[in-house]
Amino acid sequence: GGRYGLSSKEFTPSMVNAIYVELKKDAPKNHFTVGITDDVTFTSLDIPEKIDAAPEGTFRCKFYGLGSDGTVGANKNSIKIIGDYTDMFAQGYFFYDSKKSGGITVSHLRFGKTKIQSPYLITDSEFVACHNPSYVTRYDMLKGLKDGGVFLMNSAWSIEDMEKELPATMKNEIAKRGIKFYNVDAVHIAEKTGMGGRINTVMQTAFFKISGIMEEKEALEYMKKAVKKTYGKKGDKIVEMNYAAIDAASDAVVKVDVPASWATTTEGAALATPPSDPFFKDVVFPIISLNGDDLPVSAFDPRGYFPVGTSQYEKRGIAVNVPKWNIDNCIMCNQCSLVCPHACIRPFLATDESLKSAPDTFKVKEARGKEVEGLKYRIQLSPLDCTGCGNCADVCPAKEKALVMTPLEEVLPTEKPNWDFAVTIPRPEIDANKNSVIGSQYQQPLFEFSGACAGCGETPYVKLVTQLFGDRMLIANATGCSSIYGGSAPTCPYTKNAKGHGPAWANSLFEDNAEFGYGMNLAVVQRRAQLKDSVAEAIGFASGALKDALTNWMDSAEDADASKVTSDALRKVLPGAVSAASGKEKETLQAIAAADDLLVKKSIWIFGGDGWAYDIGYGGLDHVLAMNENVNILVLDTEVYSNTGGQASKSTPTGSVAKFAAAGKRTKKKDLGAIAMTYGYVYVASVAMGANQAQLIKAMNEAEKYDGPSLIIAYSPCIAHNIGSGMGTSQREEKKAVAAGYWPLYRYNPDLKDEGKNPFVLDSKEPTEDYQEFIQTEGRYKTLAKQFPDAAEELFKRAAEEAKERFNYYKKMAE
Ligand code: SF4
Ligand code: SF4
Ligand code: SF4
Ligand code: MG
């Protein structure tokens, strides 16, 4: 049954039709025909020469949008309008990639007077819309558009611009196939009418205007009705803005007068080409170009392995504004790098020698600090990986900001080549203090350019852990946002350093992640115990340099940094010793060589969100904490199930509005840290990067070092919080949360007991800001005050009291 996974007898005629269409298109690809031809002879079925998978008169349209630009919402809306107000049937399929935001969406819509029974995506269409101009070089959007069909673009391009911005192949198709080509500058209209970056209303209007599916006037009237229904609650201003956008858009759609020269031109924008990395070229690139369905199964590793370090090739270019560095203002604090959720702004250190071939605009300054003396310093941005969230510029502490958000087009021509150069600079060997903000940022992030939302509060923590321990890490990841941006096929944001070392990562299930990581740990412990047995045996018969190397390794096996040095030393003498040995001794040395991956002490991490740790995976988490093994657990606490759209978890605080808690959560947030501390042998920390960077770095280092279970609970602002000042201030929001007593900072280190000290250290001060004022700057609370003012008053008061009680409890513990 090919990829349909059905036996031929179960094929419905419409499915056979769909397969037939595919077969005709891809006739030489035998992976399609195998298994079908045995049972079904197509000639015996009544298949017309030209198959139209939908009944006569069906209008099929495809819309290419950017995740979160509102395209999908607008199309659902169009379906409702057409379905409700005409006698037509309507169908919609929505295709997404797995980026949390800023990915691609393709909406497949069918409308028609005959019942639509086409349970598959559209191949042939009458209408295609491209909502993002950067797609023209990346996707073959005209594939399947019928001759004489309609193509609608959103771009700010004039016809002259189009000569160079559109690829030659696209222009050829438009001209040769008589495609009716329309353009609308939706970004301009959206901005002009106060809609910001949301171009959906404009594009929807343009669709109704030129598709001819309904009377334009009528359609726009219904659109306005829908706007009132959707946004009425949010106030008249938003409704008026949408009305204005509808009216302006209708006038702004222009039919492009396609020049005859387009039919044969060979000039135009270059199509996206894959880098030479073989896996990226052969597997990742076809998938991100939306041709993944053409890949044979054999392209993939049967074990489900995926190479790391492929997100670096995506270069999505989704930011509108990116930070521009002012070298003179920069005080070299590296905070921008620490807070960047996407690892796309970093300090680079270089020797004079390595700067010889630098581009002219690659300006550097003398690095500051003893460990980097004599080196040159530069903050470098990767403009095509930046999401434009703005956190780096927001936190920059320089007297006059050293980072200013600037339109991408302005920065791209210099900063793209500068970034490309920066990543080729050999990393100078420096003895940076990984325990400091500055020093930690000289370490290579081994988690970069993930598909998390712009400004995500979770990813800066994940990135920091990889900077500190990434070259010897194993990660078990619970299902949730962190598993989506951590492993969204086809690319992988986890990567490796120049030596080829980096995190190994896997996701099992939502409910068993703590156990999954615990199992990884047992495997490593068991295998290392075997390795130690072999080494002990070898020490018995070895002599000279080999004996020294083996003994040194054995003495340092449980010390991360030292084991790196002794492993390298052992690797130098081992191959020679293996060749020289014979018999049982040879076998023992071979066993040691075969366990090369275990020589350096491992760092086992268990990642997940609050939905996992507080709720669905809590039983397992508690069990693993109780087992007293050396594992590190990082809870990325967004106080809701973020990945599935913001459902309440046991971490959701009193009064917060979430799905399943529409009238405000009635019960208090579970204090996971306090529960874990009752064991007495669990390291526990509560952290918030934006509030205290030094405390966070200290906690991560202590947790990793602690020879037992560690739990770090990290406050993570999320789009689900609806922060008043936007996700570009998610770091500042963390600071405000701590200042208002909303989020406590502390560390509980059982090792301190051995020193006769109090294991509990309260790192946050008495609140200086008002709790209730703080929460009402976030939409998740503000909504309640608007919709249920009485309940809000009571719940907010209670929430403030609970926070106070919790603080006092901690204060007592610290005393
Ligand atoms: Fe990173 Fe956001 Fe700054 Fe871009 S704008 S460099 S994504 S912090
Ligand atoms: Fe320079 Fe500002 Fe970055 Fe600090 S945060 S390193 S001052 S650009
Ligand atoms: Fe987006 Fe929130 Fe998930 Fe981060 S945690 S990726 S902000 S939904
Ligand atoms: Mg969450």
mmCIF file of C-alpha atoms in Angstrom, residues 33-295:
data_model
loop_
_atom_site.group_PDB
_atom_site.id
_atom_site.type_symbol
_atom_site.label_atom_id
_atom_site.label_comp_id
_atom_site.label_asym_id
_atom_site.label_seq_id
_atom_site.Cartn_x
_atom_site.Cartn_y
_atom_site.Cartn_z
ATOM 1 C CA THR A 33 4.303 1.736 -7.697
ATOM 2 C CA VAL A 34 5.578 -1.190 -5.635
ATOM 3 C CA GLY A 35 2.735 -2.967 -3.892
ATOM 4 C CA ILE A 36 0.041 -1.317 -5.892
ATOM 5 C CA THR A 37 0.608 -2.879 -9.261
ATOM 6 C CA ASP A 38 0.371 -6.427 -7.878
ATOM 7 C CA ASP A 39 -3.282 -6.179 -6.987
ATOM 8 C CA VAL A 40 -4.620 -3.281 -8.956
ATOM 9 C CA THR A 41 -4.266 -2.699 -12.601
ATOM 10 C CA PHE A 42 -5.019 0.868 -13.218
ATOM 11 C CA THR A 43 -6.184 0.176 -16.732
ATOM 12 C CA SER A 44 -9.002 -1.925 -15.371
ATOM 13 C CA LEU A 45 -10.283 1.027 -13.367
ATOM 14 C CA ASP A 46 -12.318 3.717 -14.913
ATOM 15 C CA ILE A 47 -9.798 6.522 -14.857
ATOM 16 C CA PRO A 48 -10.282 9.438 -17.185
ATOM 17 C CA GLU A 49 -7.254 10.724 -19.058
ATOM 18 C CA LYS A 50 -7.094 13.972 -17.076
ATOM 19 C CA ILE A 51 -7.932 13.513 -13.484
ATOM 20 C CA ASP A 52 -9.341 16.346 -11.515
ATOM 21 C CA ALA A 53 -9.252 15.165 -7.952
ATOM 22 C CA ALA A 54 -12.165 17.465 -7.114
ATOM 23 C CA PRO A 55 -15.529 17.623 -8.864
ATOM 24 C CA GLU A 56 -16.114 19.965 -11.760
ATOM 25 C CA GLY A 57 -16.414 23.564 -10.684
ATOM 26 C CA THR A 58 -14.422 23.201 -7.480
ATOM 27 C CA PHE A 59 -12.232 26.194 -6.759
ATOM 28 C CA ARG A 60 -8.933 25.154 -5.188
ATOM 29 C CA CYS A 61 -6.535 27.580 -3.560
ATOM 30 C CA LYS A 62 -3.249 27.430 -1.733
ATOM 31 C CA PHE A 63 -1.912 30.110 0.612
ATOM 32 C CA TYR A 64 1.739 30.193 1.636
ATOM 33 C CA GLY A 65 2.087 32.015 4.954
ATOM 34 C CA LEU A 66 4.590 32.559 7.727
ATOM 35 C CA GLY A 67 3.694 30.949 11.073
ATOM 36 C CA SER A 68 1.970 33.508 13.355
ATOM 37 C CA ASP A 69 1.255 35.991 10.530
ATOM 38 C CA GLY A 70 -2.435 35.168 10.794
ATOM 39 C CA THR A 71 -2.765 33.459 7.407
ATOM 40 C CA VAL A 72 -4.280 30.279 8.803
ATOM 41 C CA GLY A 73 -6.735 32.192 10.981
ATOM 42 C CA ALA A 74 -7.809 34.348 8.063
ATOM 43 C CA ASN A 75 -8.372 31.303 5.881
ATOM 44 C CA LYS A 76 -10.480 29.596 8.529
ATOM 45 C CA ASN A 77 -12.442 32.788 8.556
ATOM 46 C CA SER A 78 -12.863 32.742 4.758
ATOM 47 C CA ILE A 79 -14.150 29.185 4.991
ATOM 48 C CA LYS A 80 -16.749 30.257 7.520
ATOM 49 C CA ILE A 81 -17.844 33.203 5.378
ATOM 50 C CA ILE A 82 -18.146 31.150 2.213
ATOM 51 C CA GLY A 83 -19.701 28.194 4.026
ATOM 52 C CA ASP A 84 -22.216 30.325 5.909
ATOM 53 C CA TYR A 85 -23.231 32.873 3.296
ATOM 54 C CA THR A 86 -23.148 31.020 -0.024
ATOM 55 C CA ASP A 87 -24.534 27.705 -1.216
ATOM 56 C CA MET A 88 -21.007 26.374 -1.639
ATOM 57 C CA PHE A 89 -19.327 23.552 0.232
ATOM 58 C CA ALA A 90 -16.003 24.389 1.822
ATOM 59 C CA GLN A 91 -12.980 22.418 2.962
ATOM 60 C CA GLY A 92 -9.666 23.393 4.516
ATOM 61 C CA TYR A 93 -6.449 21.544 5.263
ATOM 62 C CA PHE A 94 -3.659 23.328 7.040
ATOM 63 C CA PHE A 95 -0.094 22.221 6.567
ATOM 64 C CA TYR A 96 2.487 23.392 9.101
ATOM 65 C CA ASP A 97 6.138 22.767 9.740
ATOM 66 C CA SER A 98 7.154 22.254 13.341
ATOM 67 C CA LYS A 99 8.682 25.621 14.164
ATOM 68 C CA LYS A 100 7.068 27.192 17.212
ATOM 69 C CA SER A 101 6.674 30.364 15.199
ATOM 70 C CA GLY A 102 8.080 31.877 12.041
ATOM 71 C CA GLY A 103 7.819 28.574 10.170
ATOM 72 C CA ILE A 104 5.901 27.994 6.969
ATOM 73 C CA THR A 105 2.170 27.312 6.763
ATOM 74 C CA VAL A 106 0.319 26.280 3.631
ATOM 75 C CA SER A 107 -3.471 26.463 3.715
ATOM 76 C CA HIS A 108 -5.243 24.215 1.213
ATOM 77 C CA LEU A 109 -8.822 25.380 0.591
ATOM 78 C CA ARG A 110 -11.492 23.922 -1.658
ATOM 79 C CA PHE A 111 -14.843 25.530 -2.423
ATOM 80 C CA GLY A 112 -17.578 24.275 -4.751
ATOM 81 C CA LYS A 113 -21.246 23.606 -5.356
ATOM 82 C CA THR A 114 -20.719 19.850 -5.362
ATOM 83 C CA LYS A 115 -19.965 18.017 -2.145
ATOM 84 C CA ILE A 116 -16.197 17.869 -1.618
ATOM 85 C CA GLN A 117 -14.785 14.455 -0.764
ATOM 86 C CA SER A 118 -11.065 14.922 -1.209
ATOM 87 C CA PRO A 119 -9.305 13.831 1.958
ATOM 88 C CA TYR A 120 -5.859 14.942 0.838
ATOM 89 C CA LEU A 121 -3.884 18.072 0.086
ATOM 90 C CA ILE A 122 -4.348 19.989 -3.128
ATOM 91 C CA THR A 123 -1.998 19.329 -6.004
ATOM 92 C CA ASP A 124 -3.663 21.250 -8.860
ATOM 93 C CA SER A 125 -5.144 24.632 -8.061
ATOM 94 C CA GLU A 126 -6.825 27.670 -9.537
ATOM 95 C CA PHE A 127 -5.359 30.149 -7.059
ATOM 96 C CA VAL A 128 -2.072 30.516 -5.176
ATOM 97 C CA ALA A 129 -1.161 33.273 -2.733
ATOM 98 C CA CYS A 130 2.310 34.010 -1.418
ATOM 99 C CA HIS A 131 2.119 35.970 1.819
ATOM 100 C CA ASN A 132 5.855 36.263 2.296
ATOM 101 C CA PRO A 133 8.134 37.644 -0.445
ATOM 102 C CA SER A 134 11.173 35.706 0.814
ATOM 103 C CA TYR A 135 9.452 32.488 -0.318
ATOM 104 C CA VAL A 136 9.960 33.167 -4.025
ATOM 105 C CA THR A 137 13.474 31.760 -4.049
ATOM 106 C CA ARG A 138 12.714 28.924 -1.645
ATOM 107 C CA TYR A 139 9.499 27.220 -2.752
ATOM 108 C CA ASP A 140 8.115 26.281 -6.124
ATOM 109 C CA MET A 141 4.736 27.857 -5.454
ATOM 110 C CA LEU A 142 3.522 27.781 -9.032
ATOM 111 C CA LYS A 143 3.801 23.996 -9.156
ATOM 112 C CA GLY A 144 0.279 22.736 -9.786
ATOM 113 C CA LEU A 145 -1.235 26.166 -10.469
ATOM 114 C CA LYS A 146 -3.342 25.753 -13.581
ATOM 115 C CA ASP A 147 -2.501 27.575 -16.779
ATOM 116 C CA GLY A 148 -4.327 30.878 -16.621
ATOM 117 C CA GLY A 149 -4.706 30.579 -12.830
ATOM 118 C CA VAL A 150 -4.310 33.421 -10.342
ATOM 119 C CA PHE A 151 -1.125 34.162 -8.395
ATOM 120 C CA LEU A 152 -1.283 36.753 -5.632
ATOM 121 C CA MET A 153 1.810 38.141 -3.935
ATOM 122 C CA ASN A 154 2.439 40.284 -0.937
ATOM 123 C CA SER A 155 5.470 42.422 -1.690
ATOM 124 C CA ALA A 156 6.654 45.991 -1.692
ATOM 125 C CA TRP A 157 8.192 45.431 -5.126
ATOM 126 C CA SER A 158 7.638 47.558 -8.209
ATOM 127 C CA ILE A 159 7.839 45.887 -11.595
ATOM 128 C CA GLU A 160 11.482 46.995 -11.798
ATOM 129 C CA ASP A 161 12.189 45.407 -8.421
ATOM 130 C CA MET A 162 10.515 42.221 -9.568
ATOM 131 C CA GLU A 163 12.977 41.956 -12.434
ATOM 132 C CA LYS A 164 15.698 41.250 -9.899
ATOM 133 C CA GLU A 165 13.708 39.904 -6.937
ATOM 134 C CA LEU A 166 11.802 37.130 -8.703
ATOM 135 C CA PRO A 167 13.765 34.118 -9.935
ATOM 136 C CA ALA A 168 13.905 33.648 -13.704
ATOM 137 C CA THR A 169 12.067 30.327 -13.548
ATOM 138 C CA MET A 170 9.128 31.936 -11.801
ATOM 139 C CA LYS A 171 8.909 34.739 -14.347
ATOM 140 C CA ASN A 172 9.096 32.199 -17.187
ATOM 141 C CA GLU A 173 6.171 30.233 -15.768
ATOM 142 C CA ILE A 174 4.018 33.286 -15.160
ATOM 143 C CA ALA A 175 4.472 34.583 -18.679
ATOM 144 C CA LYS A 176 4.399 31.301 -20.569
ATOM 145 C CA ARG A 177 1.394 29.861 -18.765
ATOM 146 C CA GLY A 178 -0.716 33.007 -18.885
ATOM 147 C CA ILE A 179 -0.908 33.234 -15.101
ATOM 148 C CA LYS A 180 -2.830 36.255 -13.823
ATOM 149 C CA PHE A 181 -0.403 37.930 -11.479
ATOM 150 C CA TYR A 182 -1.525 40.323 -8.719
ATOM 151 C CA ASN A 183 0.483 42.136 -6.085
ATOM 152 C CA VAL A 184 -0.413 43.950 -2.873
ATOM 153 C CA ASP A 185 1.932 45.691 -0.446
ATOM 154 C CA ALA A 186 0.273 44.207 2.607
ATOM 155 C CA VAL A 187 3.023 45.119 5.062
ATOM 156 C CA HIS A 188 2.672 48.775 4.164
ATOM 157 C CA ILE A 189 -1.105 48.750 4.519
ATOM 158 C CA ALA A 190 -0.980 46.821 7.772
ATOM 159 C CA GLU A 191 1.479 49.324 9.185
ATOM 160 C CA LYS A 192 -0.456 52.304 7.884
ATOM 161 C CA THR A 193 -3.689 51.132 9.439
ATOM 162 C CA GLY A 194 -2.115 50.267 12.792
ATOM 163 C CA MET A 195 -2.184 46.476 12.343
ATOM 164 C CA GLY A 196 1.570 46.135 12.875
ATOM 165 C CA GLY A 197 3.003 42.979 11.345
ATOM 166 C CA ARG A 198 -0.354 41.240 10.925
ATOM 167 C CA ILE A 199 -1.061 41.186 7.223
ATOM 168 C CA ASN A 200 -3.834 38.580 7.345
ATOM 169 C CA THR A 201 -6.779 40.929 6.961
ATOM 170 C CA VAL A 202 -5.175 42.647 3.984
ATOM 171 C CA MET A 203 -4.399 39.388 2.213
ATOM 172 C CA GLN A 204 -7.860 38.007 2.895
ATOM 173 C CA THR A 205 -9.438 41.084 1.362
ATOM 174 C CA ALA A 206 -7.217 40.739 -1.686
ATOM 175 C CA PHE A 207 -8.283 37.103 -2.026
ATOM 176 C CA PHE A 208 -11.958 38.000 -2.050
ATOM 177 C CA LYS A 209 -11.328 40.814 -4.484
ATOM 178 C CA ILE A 210 -9.572 38.835 -7.172
ATOM 179 C CA SER A 211 -10.700 35.242 -6.726
ATOM 180 C CA GLY A 212 -14.232 36.019 -7.873
ATOM 181 C CA ILE A 213 -15.545 33.404 -5.510
ATOM 182 C CA MET A 214 -18.085 35.848 -4.092
ATOM 183 C CA GLU A 215 -19.240 39.347 -4.863
ATOM 184 C CA GLU A 216 -16.472 41.523 -3.472
ATOM 185 C CA LYS A 217 -18.779 43.982 -1.726
ATOM 186 C CA GLU A 218 -20.713 41.239 -0.084
ATOM 187 C CA ALA A 219 -17.571 39.408 1.001
ATOM 188 C CA LEU A 220 -16.057 42.471 2.587
ATOM 189 C CA GLU A 221 -19.253 43.100 4.488
ATOM 190 C CA TYR A 222 -19.114 39.581 5.912
ATOM 191 C CA MET A 223 -15.442 40.022 6.716
ATOM 192 C CA LYS A 224 -16.302 43.092 8.754
ATOM 193 C CA LYS A 225 -19.004 41.173 10.553
ATOM 194 C CA ALA A 226 -16.484 38.465 11.403
ATOM 195 C CA VAL A 227 -14.009 41.074 12.647
ATOM 196 C CA LYS A 228 -16.632 42.484 14.978
ATOM 197 C CA LYS A 229 -17.374 39.018 16.303
ATOM 198 C CA THR A 230 -13.702 38.072 16.797
ATOM 199 C CA TYR A 231 -12.287 41.314 18.147
ATOM 200 C CA GLY A 232 -15.391 43.017 19.558
ATOM 201 C CA LYS A 233 -14.363 42.038 23.072
ATOM 202 C CA LYS A 234 -10.944 43.593 22.646
ATOM 203 C CA GLY A 235 -12.373 47.041 22.048
ATOM 204 C CA ASP A 236 -13.533 49.332 19.268
ATOM 205 C CA LYS A 237 -10.058 50.449 18.349
ATOM 206 C CA ILE A 238 -9.004 47.019 17.129
ATOM 207 C CA VAL A 239 -12.260 46.606 15.206
ATOM 208 C CA GLU A 240 -11.814 50.012 13.533
ATOM 209 C CA MET A 241 -8.227 49.186 12.617
ATOM 210 C CA ASN A 242 -9.335 45.997 10.892
ATOM 211 C CA TYR A 243 -12.099 47.845 9.040
ATOM 212 C CA ALA A 244 -9.562 50.400 7.832
ATOM 213 C CA ALA A 245 -7.241 47.627 6.670
ATOM 214 C CA ILE A 246 -10.071 45.971 4.723
ATOM 215 C CA ASP A 247 -10.985 49.195 2.946
ATOM 216 C CA ALA A 248 -7.395 50.152 2.184
ATOM 217 C CA ALA A 249 -6.498 46.672 0.954
ATOM 218 C CA SER A 250 -9.290 46.506 -1.550
ATOM 219 C CA ASP A 251 -7.912 49.583 -3.308
ATOM 220 C CA ALA A 252 -4.298 48.522 -3.117
ATOM 221 C CA VAL A 253 -4.382 45.269 -5.099
ATOM 222 C CA VAL A 254 -2.717 45.774 -8.479
ATOM 223 C CA LYS A 255 -2.708 43.520 -11.493
ATOM 224 C CA VAL A 256 0.857 43.179 -12.663
ATOM 225 C CA ASP A 257 1.332 43.846 -16.345
ATOM 226 C CA VAL A 258 3.534 40.871 -17.118
ATOM 227 C CA PRO A 259 6.235 41.868 -19.634
ATOM 228 C CA ALA A 260 6.531 39.571 -22.651
ATOM 229 C CA SER A 261 10.270 39.314 -21.965
ATOM 230 C CA TRP A 262 9.525 37.278 -18.834
ATOM 231 C CA ALA A 263 8.747 34.246 -20.972
ATOM 232 C CA THR A 264 12.369 33.777 -21.894
ATOM 233 C CA THR A 265 14.366 35.752 -19.356
ATOM 234 C CA THR A 266 17.273 34.070 -17.635
ATOM 235 C CA GLU A 267 17.857 36.937 -15.205
ATOM 236 C CA GLY A 268 16.517 37.193 -11.694
ATOM 237 C CA ALA A 269 17.053 36.246 -8.076
ATOM 238 C CA ALA A 270 19.114 33.132 -7.401
ATOM 239 C CA LEU A 271 17.171 30.136 -6.115
ATOM 240 C CA ALA A 272 18.059 28.825 -2.675
ATOM 241 C CA THR A 273 20.777 26.210 -2.971
ATOM 242 C CA PRO A 274 21.741 23.705 -0.330
ATOM 243 C CA PRO A 275 25.150 23.778 1.392
ATOM 244 C CA SER A 276 27.511 20.932 0.665
ATOM 245 C CA ASP A 277 26.830 19.014 3.912
ATOM 246 C CA PRO A 278 25.609 15.709 2.410
ATOM 247 C CA PHE A 279 22.834 14.987 4.895
ATOM 248 C CA PHE A 280 21.550 18.511 4.625
ATOM 249 C CA LYS A 281 21.698 18.482 0.849
ATOM 250 C CA ASP A 282 20.066 15.095 0.336
ATOM 251 C CA VAL A 283 17.574 14.899 3.187
ATOM 252 C CA VAL A 284 17.075 18.183 5.021
ATOM 253 C CA PHE A 285 16.997 20.492 2.008
ATOM 254 C CA PRO A 286 14.271 18.627 0.092
ATOM 255 C CA ILE A 287 12.149 18.602 3.251
ATOM 256 C CA ILE A 288 12.528 22.301 3.966
ATOM 257 C CA SER A 289 11.840 23.058 0.305
ATOM 258 C CA LEU A 290 8.507 21.212 0.780
ATOM 259 C CA ASN A 291 9.600 18.298 -1.382
ATOM 260 C CA GLY A 292 10.012 15.876 1.515
ATOM 261 C CA ASP A 293 7.221 13.594 0.305
ATOM 262 C CA ASP A 294 9.398 12.749 -2.682
ATOM 263 C CA LEU A 295 12.125 11.249 -0.469
#
